[in-house]
Amino acid sequence: MHALSFGEQCHSNGGYLPDDPIESWTFSYVPSWSEGAEEDKEDVTLVRIFCSSGAYNETHVYYLLREYEGMTSVGFAQPAFDVKYENDDFDGAVEAITTVGMSATGLLVNSLFDPETLSIDSFSKWRGLGDASSSGKWVFRDGAFALVHFAVDASYDGEMNPEVLVDYPGD
């Protein structure tokens, strides 16, 4: 399933491979459709698989494993955006970052799962300094991961000054 879904995007043939290329966490939750009864509790296993790495970024793919559905890939919502630079120059000042819709991805960059908060954080460096980047946070709610925070720093100015595009309370 993994090879068919991500094919050439995920490669480690002869390249870097972390000590733990596959990690998993099992936890329980009570679905909102239930009446909160203990017998309605559902166990789910989150599986993270190393995909690839570059000079300063590493990608992972996530799957959820449930008794009845089996293994399913996790799609992560994220805003689609346009960046307007002064004089259309990437080295120029950012004039505006406009959200133009929503999309989803199956790959997260530099991601970490926190089993205490059941959340996944991602931080994608657009270059090694990390001054231009995007970051997101997804929280496990009612059986799925929901986007609660997303920020973009589109300026290549040597400073970290992200603009928040998505910020829902309760993250």
Coordinates of C-alpha atoms in Angstrom, one line a residue:
M1 CA 0.0 0.0 0.0
H2 CA 2.8 2.4 0.9
A3 CA 4.8 1.7 -2.2
L4 CA 1.7 2.1 -4.4
S5 CA 0.6 5.3 -2.7
F6 CA 3.9 7.2 -2.6
G7 CA 6.1 5.4 -5.1
E8 CA 9.1 7.5 -6.1
Q9 CA 8.2 10.2 -3.5
C10 CA 9.4 7.9 -0.8
H11 CA 12.9 6.6 -1.4
S12 CA 15.7 5.4 0.8
N13 CA 17.6 3.2 -1.7
G14 CA 21.2 3.6 -0.5
G15 CA 20.5 6.9 1.1
Y16 CA 20.0 8.1 4.6
L17 CA 17.7 6.0 6.7
P18 CA 17.0 6.9 10.4
D19 CA 17.4 4.4 13.2
D20 CA 13.6 4.1 13.5
P21 CA 12.2 4.4 9.9
I22 CA 8.8 3.1 11.2
E23 CA 7.3 4.2 14.4
S24 CA 3.8 3.6 15.9
W25 CA 1.6 4.6 18.8
T26 CA -1.6 3.0 20.0
F27 CA -4.2 5.0 21.8
S28 CA -8.0 4.9 22.4
Y29 CA -10.8 7.4 21.9
V30 CA -14.5 7.5 22.3
P31 CA -16.3 8.4 19.0
S32 CA -18.7 11.3 19.2
W33 CA -21.6 9.2 17.9
S34 CA -21.4 7.0 20.9
E35 CA -23.0 7.8 24.2
G36 CA -19.6 7.9 25.9
A37 CA -19.8 4.4 27.1
E38 CA -16.6 2.5 27.8
E39 CA -17.6 -0.3 25.5
D40 CA -17.7 2.2 22.6
K41 CA -14.0 3.1 23.0
E42 CA -12.0 2.5 19.9
D43 CA -8.4 1.6 19.7
V44 CA -6.3 3.1 16.9
T45 CA -2.7 2.8 16.0
L46 CA -0.9 5.7 14.3
V47 CA 2.0 4.6 12.1
R48 CA 4.7 7.0 10.9
I49 CA 6.9 5.9 8.0
F50 CA 10.1 7.7 7.0
C51 CA 9.8 8.8 3.4
S52 CA 12.9 10.7 2.3
S53 CA 15.4 13.4 3.4
G54 CA 17.3 16.3 2.0
A55 CA 19.9 18.6 3.4
Y56 CA 17.6 20.1 6.1
N57 CA 14.2 18.4 5.7
E58 CA 12.9 14.9 6.3
T59 CA 9.5 13.7 5.1
H60 CA 7.1 11.2 6.7
V61 CA 3.9 9.5 5.8
Y62 CA 1.2 8.6 8.4
Y63 CA -1.3 5.8 8.5
L64 CA -4.1 4.9 10.9
L65 CA -4.7 1.2 11.7
R66 CA -8.1 0.2 13.0
E67 CA -9.7 -3.2 13.6
Y68 CA -12.5 -2.7 11.1
E69 CA -11.1 -0.3 8.5
G70 CA -7.6 -1.8 8.4
M71 CA -4.8 0.5 7.4
T72 CA -5.7 3.9 5.8
S73 CA -3.4 6.8 4.9
V74 CA -3.8 10.1 6.7
G75 CA -4.5 13.2 4.6
F76 CA -3.5 16.5 6.2
A77 CA -5.5 19.6 5.4
Q78 CA -3.5 22.7 4.7
P79 CA -4.3 26.1 3.2
A80 CA -3.4 26.8 -0.4
F81 CA -1.8 30.3 -0.7
D82 CA -0.2 32.8 -3.0
V83 CA 2.7 35.0 -2.1
K84 CA 3.1 38.4 -3.6
Y85 CA 6.7 39.7 -3.5
E86 CA 7.8 43.2 -4.1
N87 CA 8.8 43.5 -7.8
D88 CA 8.1 39.7 -8.1
D89 CA 11.5 39.1 -6.5
F90 CA 11.8 36.2 -4.0
D91 CA 14.5 38.2 -2.2
G92 CA 12.2 41.2 -2.0
A93 CA 9.8 42.1 0.8
V94 CA 6.6 40.1 1.1
E95 CA 3.7 42.3 0.2
A96 CA 0.9 39.8 0.8
I97 CA 0.1 36.1 1.5
T98 CA -3.3 35.3 0.4
T99 CA -5.2 32.1 1.2
V100 CA -6.8 30.9 -2.0
G101 CA -8.4 27.6 -0.8
M102 CA -7.6 24.4 1.0
S103 CA -5.7 21.3 -0.2
A104 CA -4.4 18.2 1.4
T105 CA -1.1 16.3 1.5
G106 CA -0.1 12.8 2.5
L107 CA 3.5 13.9 3.3
L108 CA 4.6 16.0 6.3
V109 CA 8.0 17.6 6.6
N110 CA 10.1 17.5 9.8
S111 CA 7.0 16.1 11.7
L112 CA 6.7 14.9 15.2
F113 CA 3.8 13.2 16.9
D114 CA 3.1 14.0 20.6
P115 CA 1.3 11.1 22.2
E116 CA 0.3 13.2 25.2
T117 CA -1.7 15.8 23.2
L118 CA -2.4 13.4 20.2
S119 CA -1.1 16.1 17.9
I120 CA 1.3 16.2 15.0
D121 CA 3.5 19.3 14.3
S122 CA 5.3 19.9 11.1
F123 CA 8.0 22.5 10.2
S124 CA 9.1 22.7 6.5
K125 CA 12.2 24.7 5.9
W126 CA 12.2 26.4 2.5
R127 CA 15.9 26.8 2.8
G128 CA 18.5 25.8 5.4
L129 CA 18.3 28.9 7.6
G130 CA 14.6 28.2 8.3
D131 CA 13.8 31.8 7.8
A132 CA 11.4 31.0 5.0
S133 CA 9.2 28.1 6.0
S134 CA 5.7 26.7 6.6
S135 CA 4.5 25.0 9.8
G136 CA 1.3 23.2 10.8
K137 CA -0.4 21.5 13.7
W138 CA -3.0 18.8 13.5
V139 CA -4.9 17.4 16.4
F140 CA -6.6 13.9 16.6
R141 CA -10.3 14.6 17.1
D142 CA -13.1 12.1 16.8
G143 CA -11.1 9.6 14.8
A144 CA -9.2 11.9 12.4
F145 CA -6.5 14.6 12.4
A146 CA -7.9 18.1 12.1
L147 CA -5.8 21.2 11.1
V148 CA -5.7 23.7 14.0
H149 CA -2.8 25.9 13.1
F150 CA -0.8 26.8 10.0
A151 CA 1.7 29.6 9.5
V152 CA 3.9 30.7 6.6
D153 CA 7.1 32.8 6.6
A154 CA 7.6 33.6 2.9
S155 CA 10.4 36.1 3.5
Y156 CA 14.0 35.2 2.8
D157 CA 15.2 37.9 5.2
G158 CA 17.2 35.9 7.8
E159 CA 14.5 36.3 10.4
M160 CA 11.7 34.1 11.5
N161 CA 8.5 36.1 11.1
P162 CA 5.7 33.8 10.1
E163 CA 2.2 34.9 9.2
V164 CA -0.6 32.8 10.7
L165 CA -3.1 31.6 8.0
V166 CA -5.1 29.2 10.2
D167 CA -5.6 29.3 13.9
Y168 CA -8.5 27.5 15.6
P169 CA -9.0 27.5 19.3
G170 CA -8.4 24.5 21.5
D171 CA -5.3 23.2 19.9

